């Protein structure tokens, strides 16, 4: 033990060599001839077509999958870097492309199949015609009753029900910018986002089923409105969908003149048809708030034409969606995955998209496979956390059901090779091809993935850059890290692409600073080559050109595939009056990948107590939501700090994960480290073990 302490005391900052990654090279898996025989993308010249010499015009191939009201004159405009503009001069409507244009051929085909969580409630199919009717009626309501117009923002705080995509599409029909807040986020989190986006209208729902219980969701609208008001934004209309039309499931009172039941108001608009508004390709389609390195969530602003082209192209080539497929992405529409790959991409291709209301393991771990069997789902899409959870709860369950997936996706976090293999063998029955898609809220669609009919799969690796995406790895000094060197670095994208966000809503500077400042070669240059995109993920590039993503290198924690900013959680802790300082770090979790662990120190003279512990927990749950619930809350005597007063989250992350703390001799208070370690690990320090790169590097990259 003395040894370990000594080691800790003399160890230095992790060097590039130390963060080099050692893992066994995995063997390739090949798609079946049956899959390849029907795949959308089997032409190997795709990479030729999308190579750098053909950039940016190569992206016409995606944009040409859409119906344009007016063709664009400039594919990529780089006059205001890094605010790239795509398909400039083009006019298009996203709702038209996802609904109207399919009516001739597919009006009677299911667009959406809704699977309620209670198993005795039968699935409900909405045809493209029915979707058209409902979207039109709601668009009329939004325009004529809620007085919303093109360019206005609307916050939507809803669970996984078909009314959510109906609402998004009705907004898109009118050019209203929707800002969907994940239903599991608290009222406060929703209110802050509503305020930032300047929403005057909130669209919500009375309640929904989760884990066998009806959740009272409308209650959080009250909180959201109060918080928005405190931040200077008045929301004067609340439109409330009811889970069962005509029956109000919330205990929260309706406020006269402000709150309206959508099903009641809609009666007046039934049968109305609203012309889709022809939008500039560069008009914003939606905002999606995500966590960054500051406490304030950023509103990722996605454009209409480029975004829709990118998600449609990638849905066709990488998701292999054909109109006759039954496609199920078991994610939440409240995250970017749901926007791109439950709603916009699949519907633009006239697929049938499945929406499941509830928890994958409700009432048992066989549920997803029963749904797949009943609906004859043939494309399945989910996250490593869900896969780990289903494997843990019922590793043999998939074998009991007669479904056949041709294609499966994993997204959102690194997947361990052994989990990948269970997904392949047991869930996919060795029939399904798998794509491990790496991307981010800011990216609109996939950045790295294998092409399912063309490339072999490698467990644990996302694969090469997508067609037209040229990723590379840079070290901290901006030198390119060579393929096959085994060294980790920061994955960046050399070039712009149509799915990238336009900006951070209302904060151009934050957009530049976050993604482009770090590696910009010349801030005055109008040449995109000088503006690589910094993704804030660590990665390793193998000699075969496959990228293995290691996780975030900034202060963002990826919990169950969902991004949480440490600063957001810390700000919540600091609302407890007894708390003087707070630090949040990621700990490795068998199922969720990473979960936050909280350290707080108290105001002078105060003693740790269960009461403070509970207050901190409550603050986090009310300000952000249960998703941010920490694994543990440690009340410590002091925080390890540098002499300049910087809180050393890296040291705390090392303690929480039983890793070397690195060089602590330069700290202002090195003795605190031992005290904290003893509190967390007990008198006998736990043996130091190898840790994953994101945890080892946590807080070391600015
Ligand atoms: O760390 C990466 C991880 O998820 C982060 C992006 O999170 P978010 O914006 O919420 O979007 C999630 C879904 C697109 C990334 O910075 N991540 C995403 N996909 C993968 C991944 N890590 C490893 N492998 C992936 N396939």
XYZ file of C-alpha atoms and ligand atoms in Angstrom:
728
model
C 0.000 0.000 0.000
C 2.795 2.351 0.859
C 4.015 1.512 -2.564
C 0.839 2.643 -4.205
C 0.898 5.907 -2.369
C 4.470 6.477 -3.348
C 3.693 5.662 -6.935
C 0.889 8.137 -6.871
C 3.113 10.803 -5.478
C 5.806 10.446 -8.120
C 3.690 9.720 -11.164
C 3.531 12.502 -13.728
C 0.798 13.797 -16.029
C -0.279 11.149 -18.525
C 1.898 11.391 -21.598
C 0.859 10.541 -25.145
C 2.634 7.206 -24.727
C 0.732 6.474 -21.548
C -2.563 7.199 -23.168
C -1.676 4.991 -26.085
C -4.352 2.368 -26.265
C -3.688 -1.311 -26.080
C -6.378 -3.672 -27.065
C -6.559 -6.794 -29.068
C -7.229 -6.203 -32.748
C -10.626 -7.736 -33.368
C -11.352 -9.981 -36.304
C -13.614 -8.863 -39.132
C -17.190 -10.001 -39.577
C -18.733 -9.942 -43.049
C -22.279 -9.102 -44.131
C -24.262 -12.043 -45.475
C -24.802 -12.478 -49.208
C -28.496 -12.181 -48.482
C -28.055 -8.746 -46.957
C -25.763 -7.556 -49.725
C -28.192 -8.869 -52.337
C -30.853 -6.403 -51.246
C -28.727 -3.507 -49.936
C -29.177 0.070 -51.166
C -25.458 0.673 -51.315
C -23.294 -1.972 -52.953
C -21.464 0.096 -55.525
C -17.837 0.343 -54.372
C -17.296 3.512 -56.423
C -19.168 5.437 -53.706
C -15.882 6.442 -52.065
C -14.602 7.644 -55.434
C -17.701 9.713 -55.937
C -17.342 11.261 -52.485
C -13.585 11.735 -52.460
C -12.052 15.141 -51.808
C -11.665 16.092 -55.495
C -15.427 15.797 -55.870
C -16.225 17.766 -52.712
C -18.619 19.531 -52.114
C -20.604 18.610 -55.236
C -20.647 14.948 -54.145
C -23.356 15.870 -51.656
C -25.764 16.543 -54.520
C -26.297 12.800 -54.423
C -28.010 13.140 -51.029
C -29.858 16.361 -51.827
C -31.205 14.805 -55.019
C -33.034 12.216 -52.918
C -35.370 15.064 -51.879
C -38.067 17.053 -53.659
C -37.009 20.684 -53.954
C -39.376 23.549 -54.697
C -36.434 25.341 -56.226
C -33.017 23.902 -57.010
C -29.989 25.531 -55.304
C -27.334 27.509 -57.132
C -24.373 27.053 -54.741
C -23.705 23.728 -53.090
C -21.341 25.096 -50.431
C -20.805 28.747 -49.586
C -17.669 29.333 -47.484
C -17.746 33.141 -47.459
C -18.287 33.401 -43.676
C -16.176 30.641 -42.115
C -16.877 28.514 -40.175
C -20.558 29.333 -40.757
C -20.858 27.148 -43.817
C -23.972 27.404 -45.967
C -25.352 24.469 -47.940
C -27.494 24.261 -51.060
C -27.789 28.035 -51.143
C -30.674 29.398 -53.197
C -32.602 26.148 -52.793
C -36.145 26.084 -51.448
C -37.674 23.091 -49.744
C -40.167 21.970 -47.105
C -39.157 19.184 -44.716
C -42.724 18.124 -43.864
C -43.635 17.882 -47.546
C -40.643 15.597 -48.068
C -41.552 13.352 -45.129
C -45.294 13.168 -45.775
C -46.943 14.677 -48.860
C -44.584 13.337 -51.451
C -45.301 9.750 -50.413
C -49.071 9.989 -50.797
C -49.237 8.958 -54.450
C -47.487 5.673 -53.899
C -47.768 4.915 -50.206
C -50.836 6.618 -48.757
C -52.105 3.393 -47.232
C -48.789 2.232 -45.894
C -47.971 2.659 -42.199
C -45.762 5.677 -41.599
C -45.679 5.235 -37.840
C -46.550 2.288 -35.637
C -47.013 3.301 -32.042
C -46.441 0.650 -29.390
C -47.886 1.687 -26.009
C -46.017 0.518 -22.942
C -48.963 -1.381 -21.407
C -48.849 -4.636 -23.300
C -52.627 -5.029 -23.318
C -52.929 -1.795 -25.369
C -52.582 -2.870 -29.010
C -50.097 -1.159 -31.330
C -51.592 1.640 -33.434
C -50.604 2.176 -37.079
C -50.824 5.580 -38.736
C -50.794 5.476 -42.515
C -49.073 8.188 -44.530
C -52.514 9.515 -45.413
C -53.534 9.636 -41.757
C -50.262 11.305 -40.839
C -50.951 13.880 -43.549
C -54.435 14.566 -42.197
C -53.254 14.913 -38.611
C -50.235 17.048 -39.426
C -52.360 19.400 -41.499
C -54.997 19.829 -38.821
C -52.358 20.552 -36.215
C -50.551 22.971 -38.520
C -53.830 24.859 -38.912
C -54.180 24.966 -35.127
C -50.637 26.207 -34.629
C -51.112 28.933 -37.219
C -54.661 30.064 -36.486
C -55.159 29.278 -32.815
C -51.646 29.644 -31.397
C -50.769 32.464 -33.839
C -47.406 30.921 -34.625
C -45.591 31.867 -37.788
C -42.522 30.998 -39.786
C -39.333 31.562 -37.785
C -41.009 31.427 -34.335
C -39.619 28.920 -31.850
C -41.767 26.422 -29.993
C -40.671 24.244 -27.093
C -42.029 20.711 -27.148
C -41.711 18.654 -23.961
C -43.265 15.328 -24.793
C -42.835 11.602 -24.284
C -42.585 8.907 -26.968
C -46.015 9.094 -28.571
C -46.980 9.635 -32.230
C -48.233 13.112 -31.360
C -44.591 14.127 -30.954
C -43.542 13.602 -34.601
C -46.940 14.958 -35.669
C -46.141 18.148 -33.758
C -42.614 18.368 -35.168
C -43.867 17.882 -38.719
C -46.660 20.425 -38.275
C -44.018 22.940 -37.166
C -41.791 22.055 -40.117
C -44.755 22.497 -42.473
C -45.009 26.135 -41.387
C -41.291 26.808 -40.942
C -41.730 27.091 -37.173
C -38.495 26.117 -35.426
C -39.177 23.275 -33.009
C -37.116 22.741 -29.904
C -37.895 19.312 -28.489
C -36.762 18.806 -24.906
C -36.291 15.184 -23.837
C -39.417 14.140 -21.901
C -37.305 12.817 -19.022
C -35.783 16.231 -18.384
C -37.248 18.125 -15.449
C -39.575 21.106 -15.726
C -36.693 23.389 -14.744
C -34.451 22.084 -17.515
C -37.333 22.543 -19.944
C -37.967 26.101 -18.706
C -34.331 27.133 -19.158
C -34.362 25.811 -22.717
C -37.697 27.486 -23.466
C -36.245 30.783 -22.231
C -33.042 30.466 -24.230
C -34.946 29.738 -27.426
C -37.478 32.521 -26.811
C -40.505 30.225 -27.013
C -43.892 31.778 -26.409
C -45.711 28.451 -26.703
C -45.059 25.185 -24.885
C -46.467 21.938 -26.231
C -46.646 19.149 -23.694
C -48.701 16.137 -22.629
C -50.759 15.254 -19.583
C -49.013 11.979 -18.833
C -47.498 8.809 -20.200
C -46.623 5.280 -19.191
C -43.200 4.463 -17.892
C -42.261 1.292 -16.062
C -45.873 0.402 -15.498
C -46.854 3.743 -14.000
C -48.646 6.743 -15.432
C -46.277 9.697 -15.023
C -47.853 13.092 -14.376
C -46.061 15.142 -17.000
C -48.156 18.297 -17.145
C -46.977 19.124 -13.612
C -43.544 19.907 -15.005
C -45.047 22.501 -17.378
C -45.917 24.691 -14.382
C -42.310 24.588 -13.213
C -41.035 25.200 -16.748
C -43.173 28.299 -17.122
C -42.002 29.730 -13.800
C -38.358 29.131 -14.614
C -38.761 30.617 -18.109
C -40.401 33.664 -16.562
C -37.548 34.107 -14.077
C -35.245 34.097 -17.064
C -37.302 36.766 -18.778
C -39.404 34.675 -21.158
C -43.166 34.593 -20.894
C -44.856 31.498 -22.234
C -48.472 32.496 -22.754
C -49.914 29.346 -24.278
C -49.607 25.749 -23.189
C -50.978 23.179 -25.590
C -51.590 19.862 -23.864
C -51.976 16.600 -25.700
C -53.842 13.949 -23.722
C -52.568 10.399 -23.641
C -56.176 9.286 -23.922
C -58.214 11.963 -25.716
C -61.003 13.327 -23.530
C -59.486 12.019 -20.270
C -57.104 14.240 -18.325
C -54.446 12.200 -16.532
C -52.688 14.959 -14.599
C -53.385 16.407 -11.176
C -52.018 19.756 -12.300
C -54.813 22.347 -12.669
C -55.596 23.831 -16.070
C -55.050 27.588 -16.193
C -57.847 29.405 -18.000
C -56.769 31.401 -21.013
C -53.369 29.742 -21.039
C -53.786 25.967 -21.047
C -55.661 24.140 -23.809
C -56.292 20.486 -24.587
C -55.092 19.873 -28.110
C -57.691 17.167 -28.793
C -60.478 19.644 -27.950
C -59.136 22.576 -29.947
C -58.287 20.327 -32.889
C -61.947 19.522 -33.497
C -62.332 22.924 -35.093
C -59.429 22.298 -37.481
C -60.248 18.750 -38.474
C -59.961 18.267 -42.248
C -58.083 21.534 -42.829
C -55.235 21.525 -45.305
C -52.293 23.872 -44.886
C -49.887 24.520 -47.745
C -46.317 23.666 -46.805
C -44.224 26.830 -46.619
C -41.390 26.826 -49.098
C -38.349 27.403 -46.890
C -34.851 28.560 -47.748
C -32.442 25.630 -47.572
C -30.598 27.598 -44.895
C -33.679 28.369 -42.757
C -33.375 26.715 -39.328
C -35.455 23.536 -39.024
C -35.026 22.909 -35.308
C -32.998 23.483 -32.176
C -31.710 20.629 -30.085
C -30.166 21.585 -26.766
C -27.141 19.643 -25.670
C -24.565 19.791 -22.917
C -21.245 21.463 -23.380
C -18.388 22.551 -21.195
C -20.248 25.434 -19.568
C -23.304 25.123 -17.351
C -25.564 26.575 -20.031
C -26.915 24.040 -22.528
C -26.344 25.039 -26.110
C -29.074 25.225 -28.689
C -27.715 23.342 -31.669
C -29.324 25.010 -34.667
C -29.934 22.684 -37.586
C -30.678 23.946 -41.088
C -33.492 22.653 -43.300
C -31.962 21.585 -46.629
C -28.528 20.331 -45.612
C -29.802 18.495 -42.547
C -32.631 16.770 -44.378
C -30.350 15.804 -47.266
C -27.756 14.385 -44.884
C -30.165 12.315 -42.781
C -31.950 11.040 -45.866
C -28.737 9.997 -47.606
C -27.337 8.290 -44.525
C -30.665 6.596 -43.728
C -30.682 5.147 -47.220
C -27.048 4.071 -47.460
C -26.098 3.263 -43.884
C -29.448 2.321 -42.304
C -30.335 0.565 -45.554
C -33.915 1.759 -45.321
C -36.273 0.767 -48.132
C -39.923 1.862 -48.140
C -41.041 -1.696 -47.412
C -38.939 -1.998 -44.248
C -40.286 -1.926 -40.703
C -37.690 0.106 -38.945
C -37.405 0.454 -35.182
C -35.031 2.871 -33.571
C -35.358 2.265 -29.842
C -34.138 5.711 -28.833
C -36.048 8.755 -27.657
C -37.162 11.378 -30.154
C -36.067 13.934 -27.548
C -32.445 13.254 -28.521
C -30.784 13.865 -31.865
C -30.850 10.149 -32.733
C -34.619 10.256 -32.603
C -34.894 13.420 -34.698
C -32.616 12.120 -37.439
C -33.265 8.402 -37.356
C -36.819 7.964 -36.024
C -38.475 10.939 -37.650
C -36.778 12.803 -40.498
C -34.555 10.188 -42.174
C -36.928 7.184 -42.167
C -40.017 9.238 -43.049
C -38.202 11.014 -45.889
C -37.653 7.514 -47.317
C -41.284 6.420 -46.796
C -40.344 3.738 -44.277
C -42.501 2.494 -41.428
C -41.001 3.888 -38.236
C -41.845 2.247 -34.912
C -42.281 4.357 -31.794
C -42.245 2.579 -28.457
C -43.555 4.493 -25.463
C -41.836 2.762 -22.613
C -38.898 1.103 -20.968
C -37.191 -1.726 -22.913
C -37.284 -4.070 -19.930
C -40.968 -3.521 -19.119
C -42.555 -5.804 -18.087
C -39.527 -8.048 -18.740
C -36.427 -8.292 -20.898
C -38.334 -10.110 -23.630
C -40.417 -7.044 -24.504
C -38.303 -5.641 -27.372
C -38.167 -9.043 -29.019
C -41.925 -9.545 -28.678
C -42.444 -6.158 -30.321
C -40.003 -7.098 -33.089
C -41.794 -10.398 -33.658
C -45.291 -8.916 -33.616
C -44.499 -6.042 -35.995
C -42.012 -8.020 -38.069
C -39.366 -5.364 -37.541
C -36.387 -5.928 -39.828
C -34.132 -2.979 -38.926
C -33.272 -2.364 -35.278
C -31.331 0.556 -33.836
C -30.313 1.161 -30.218
C -27.539 2.107 -27.801
C -24.865 0.022 -26.058
C -26.525 0.853 -22.716
C -29.793 -0.711 -23.849
C -27.908 -3.692 -25.239
C -25.982 -4.179 -21.972
C -29.168 -3.798 -19.972
C -31.093 -6.341 -22.060
C -28.196 -8.764 -21.972
C -27.934 -8.507 -18.210
C -31.669 -8.889 -17.675
C -32.220 -11.742 -20.136
C -29.300 -12.949 -22.218
C -31.343 -15.795 -23.733
C -34.607 -13.916 -24.271
C -34.058 -13.089 -27.964
C -33.858 -16.802 -28.760
C -37.462 -17.281 -27.708
C -38.868 -15.027 -30.423
C -39.223 -15.410 -34.170
C -38.124 -12.103 -35.577
C -35.473 -11.497 -38.224
C -33.338 -8.400 -38.314
C -31.457 -7.754 -41.529
C -29.685 -4.763 -40.032
C -28.852 -3.415 -36.570
C -27.272 -0.185 -35.351
C -25.420 0.762 -32.226
C -24.991 4.439 -31.388
C -24.106 6.859 -28.654
C -21.231 5.288 -26.754
C -18.367 2.934 -27.297
C -19.495 -0.690 -27.366
C -17.302 -3.353 -25.796
C -16.395 -6.153 -28.244
C -17.998 -8.828 -26.046
C -21.254 -6.829 -25.897
C -21.043 -6.358 -29.681
C -20.710 -10.101 -30.106
C -23.811 -10.795 -27.991
C -25.695 -8.236 -30.079
C -24.495 -9.950 -33.243
C -24.958 -13.567 -32.238
C -27.966 -13.500 -29.954
C -29.982 -10.424 -30.926
C -29.011 -10.453 -34.596
C -29.008 -14.272 -34.806
C -25.905 -13.898 -36.976
C -28.236 -12.767 -39.763
C -28.035 -9.038 -39.191
C -25.312 -6.756 -40.330
C -24.271 -4.236 -37.634
C -23.253 -0.610 -38.019
C -21.553 1.174 -35.116
C -22.320 4.789 -35.919
C -20.293 7.567 -34.354
C -21.648 11.115 -34.368
C -22.968 13.905 -32.162
C -25.942 16.223 -31.709
C -24.019 18.882 -33.593
C -23.435 16.659 -36.614
C -26.986 15.949 -37.813
C -26.070 12.432 -38.925
C -23.391 9.759 -38.887
C -19.708 10.701 -39.222
C -18.017 7.303 -38.963
C -19.531 3.920 -39.728
C -18.988 0.942 -41.932
C -21.086 0.862 -45.090
C -23.233 -2.190 -44.352
C -23.175 -3.843 -47.777
C -19.575 -2.990 -48.540
C -17.316 -2.989 -45.489
C -16.551 -5.729 -42.988
C -17.500 -5.025 -39.380
C -14.997 -4.868 -36.554
C -16.388 -5.165 -33.003
C -15.679 -2.052 -30.938
C -14.706 0.135 -33.905
C -17.055 2.605 -35.537
C -15.218 2.201 -38.834
C -14.035 4.613 -41.511
C -15.309 8.110 -42.224
C -18.640 8.229 -43.992
C -18.748 9.091 -47.693
C -17.748 12.761 -47.963
C -16.500 12.937 -44.359
C -12.723 13.066 -43.946
C -11.854 12.424 -40.300
C -8.330 12.516 -38.897
C -6.680 12.490 -35.489
C -4.684 15.405 -34.105
C -2.534 15.558 -31.006
C -2.673 18.470 -28.602
C -0.153 20.415 -30.704
C -2.130 19.927 -33.887
C 0.085 17.255 -35.451
C -1.639 14.454 -37.244
C -1.461 11.116 -35.425
C -0.662 8.391 -37.913
C -2.918 5.480 -38.650
C -1.694 2.305 -36.988
C 0.484 4.169 -34.456
C -1.717 2.923 -31.623
C -1.775 6.441 -30.200
C -4.882 8.220 -29.078
C -5.652 11.787 -30.016
C -8.521 14.125 -30.777
C -10.729 13.082 -33.658
C -11.471 15.954 -36.008
C -13.203 16.320 -39.362
C -11.238 18.047 -42.086
C -14.197 19.343 -44.039
C -17.693 20.827 -43.681
C -20.716 18.603 -44.419
C -24.436 19.319 -44.909
C -25.558 17.911 -41.525
C -23.346 20.119 -39.333
C -25.177 22.707 -37.211
C -25.348 26.248 -38.511
C -24.447 27.789 -35.171
C -25.286 27.699 -31.481
C -28.624 29.508 -31.108
C -27.906 33.131 -30.292
C -24.211 32.531 -29.630
C -21.974 32.603 -32.703
C -18.874 32.963 -30.600
C -19.574 29.807 -28.654
C -19.947 27.921 -31.920
C -16.548 29.083 -33.160
C -14.817 28.592 -29.818
C -16.181 25.160 -29.137
C -15.641 23.473 -32.479
C -13.164 25.476 -34.540
C -10.885 27.620 -32.365
C -8.653 24.783 -31.217
C -7.263 23.722 -34.586
C -8.029 26.693 -36.844
C -4.961 27.301 -38.978
C -5.819 30.839 -40.010
C -8.838 32.713 -38.639
C -8.861 35.013 -41.683
C -8.970 32.201 -44.178
C -12.073 31.507 -46.231
C -10.720 28.116 -47.237
C -12.438 25.291 -45.378
C -9.147 23.358 -45.253
C -8.042 25.776 -42.542
C -11.013 25.017 -40.303
C -11.019 21.428 -39.021
C -13.971 20.523 -36.790
C -12.950 19.527 -33.244
C -15.357 16.860 -31.967
C -14.080 16.656 -28.347
C -13.779 12.871 -28.569
C -10.644 10.826 -28.145
C -10.025 8.190 -30.815
C -7.492 5.796 -32.266
C -7.073 5.077 -35.958
C -6.056 1.554 -36.939
C -3.999 0.882 -40.035
C -7.096 -0.355 -41.882
C -8.643 3.112 -41.588
C -11.138 2.158 -38.875
C -11.652 4.620 -36.033
C -12.189 3.410 -32.518
C -13.866 6.101 -30.417
C -12.651 6.353 -26.837
C -15.054 8.916 -25.407
C -15.216 12.577 -24.493
C -12.103 14.586 -23.783
C -13.935 17.570 -22.292
C -16.116 18.055 -19.227
C -19.018 16.188 -20.728
C -20.128 12.849 -19.279
C -21.838 10.374 -21.552
C -24.421 8.681 -19.312
C -26.195 5.810 -21.026
C -25.448 7.455 -24.359
C -26.824 10.817 -23.236
C -24.722 13.872 -22.750
C -24.576 15.627 -19.417
C -22.324 18.558 -18.683
C -20.450 18.327 -15.401
C -20.967 22.061 -14.993
C -24.735 21.688 -15.265
C -24.740 19.153 -12.439
C -22.299 21.237 -10.408
C -24.499 24.322 -10.777
C -27.433 22.295 -9.455
C -25.369 21.248 -6.388
C -24.412 24.857 -5.750
C -28.055 25.855 -5.365
C -27.993 24.031 -2.001
C -27.040 26.806 0.435
C -24.802 24.545 2.553
C -22.610 23.649 -0.433
C -19.473 25.712 -0.968
C -17.914 23.833 -3.879
C -18.949 21.007 -6.147
C -17.129 18.769 -8.599
C -18.663 16.101 -10.795
C -16.697 13.261 -12.369
C -17.569 10.184 -14.417
C -17.373 6.670 -12.940
C -17.385 3.552 -15.008
C -20.685 1.683 -14.801
C -21.231 -1.823 -16.072
C -24.544 -1.011 -17.743
C -24.684 2.729 -18.351
C -21.104 3.173 -19.477
C -20.484 6.215 -17.300
C -22.447 7.749 -14.465
C -21.772 10.973 -12.590
C -20.318 10.928 -9.106
C -20.520 14.097 -7.048
C -18.067 15.679 -4.634
C -19.179 18.617 -2.518
C -17.485 20.601 0.193
C -19.567 22.572 2.683
C -19.578 26.158 3.908
C -17.169 26.733 6.820
C -18.369 25.374 10.142
C -20.902 22.942 8.678
C -20.726 19.204 9.269
C -21.632 16.570 6.662
C -25.131 15.160 7.136
C -27.656 12.937 5.421
C -29.851 16.009 5.097
C -27.303 17.833 2.938
C -26.764 14.675 0.921
C -30.499 14.430 0.212
C -30.740 18.112 -0.632
C -27.982 17.780 -3.210
C -29.679 14.752 -4.752
C -33.011 16.554 -4.915
C -31.427 19.650 -6.449
C -29.918 17.566 -9.250
C -33.145 15.726 -9.940
C -35.289 18.841 -10.015
C -32.916 21.013 -11.993
C -31.927 18.430 -14.589
C -33.879 15.219 -14.142
C -33.468 11.689 -12.852
C -31.146 10.931 -15.732
C -28.433 12.916 -13.931
C -28.831 11.073 -10.615
C -25.321 10.487 -9.297
C -24.001 7.102 -8.274
C -22.677 8.579 -5.041
C -22.423 11.955 -3.369
C -19.284 12.472 -1.302
C -19.197 15.295 1.200
C -15.484 16.048 1.515
C -13.499 18.387 3.779
C -11.897 20.184 0.821
C -11.333 19.838 -2.918
C -7.946 19.132 -4.494
C -6.878 22.331 -6.219
C -3.976 23.736 -8.159
C -2.095 26.697 -6.693
C -4.066 28.925 -9.034
C -7.258 27.585 -7.452
C -8.385 25.322 -10.307
C -10.410 22.413 -9.059
C -8.724 19.147 -10.088
C -11.574 17.014 -11.348
C -9.059 14.640 -12.908
C -7.744 13.684 -9.453
C -11.252 13.038 -8.159
C -12.096 10.999 -11.261
C -9.000 8.894 -10.580
C -10.084 8.301 -6.977
C -13.638 7.366 -7.941
C -12.332 4.896 -10.535
C -9.391 3.507 -8.517
C -6.780 4.892 -10.894
C -3.421 6.566 -10.409
C -3.967 10.153 -9.433
C -0.933 11.276 -11.441
C 1.314 14.056 -10.208
C -0.299 15.755 -7.242
C 2.847 17.369 -5.862
C 2.043 20.663 -7.551
C -1.353 20.920 -5.899
C -2.001 23.620 -3.340
C -3.292 20.973 -0.914
C -1.878 17.517 -1.814
C -2.771 16.111 1.623
C -6.453 16.459 0.769
C -6.064 13.783 -1.889
C -5.250 11.101 0.672
C -8.071 12.213 2.919
C -10.567 12.087 0.079
C -9.238 8.759 -1.114
C -9.691 7.294 2.334
C -13.258 8.562 2.489
C -14.104 7.077 -0.882
C -12.099 3.861 -0.860
C -11.704 3.191 2.869
C -8.513 2.872 4.917
C -6.972 0.317 2.590
C -6.623 1.984 -0.815
C -8.060 -0.136 -3.594
C -5.479 -1.553 -5.993
C -4.864 0.753 -8.911
C -6.354 -0.612 -12.088
C -6.296 0.290 -15.759
C -8.945 2.770 -16.696
C -10.580 3.855 -19.919
C -9.099 6.804 -21.756
C -11.892 9.293 -21.220
C -11.737 8.763 -17.452
C -7.929 8.896 -17.383
C -7.900 12.092 -19.380
C -10.948 13.636 -17.720
C -10.481 17.357 -17.323
C -7.032 17.422 -18.947
C -8.081 18.847 -22.313
C -9.373 22.405 -22.550
O -18.546 10.639 -27.098
C -19.249 10.421 -28.291
C -20.426 9.507 -28.032
O -21.549 10.355 -27.842
C -21.158 11.721 -27.950
C -22.244 12.526 -28.598
O -23.370 12.515 -27.802
P -24.718 13.154 -28.332
O -24.468 14.512 -28.865
O -25.721 13.034 -27.242
O -25.140 12.252 -29.539
C -25.344 10.886 -29.302
C -25.907 10.194 -30.505
C -25.456 10.667 -31.790
C -19.902 11.693 -28.775
O -19.130 12.854 -28.570
N -20.695 8.601 -29.150
C -21.662 8.716 -30.081
N -21.649 7.658 -30.908
C -20.642 6.851 -30.521
C -20.022 7.461 -29.407
N -18.959 6.905 -28.813
C -18.494 5.745 -29.311
N -19.036 5.106 -30.357
C -20.112 5.610 -30.988
N -20.659 4.949 -32.011
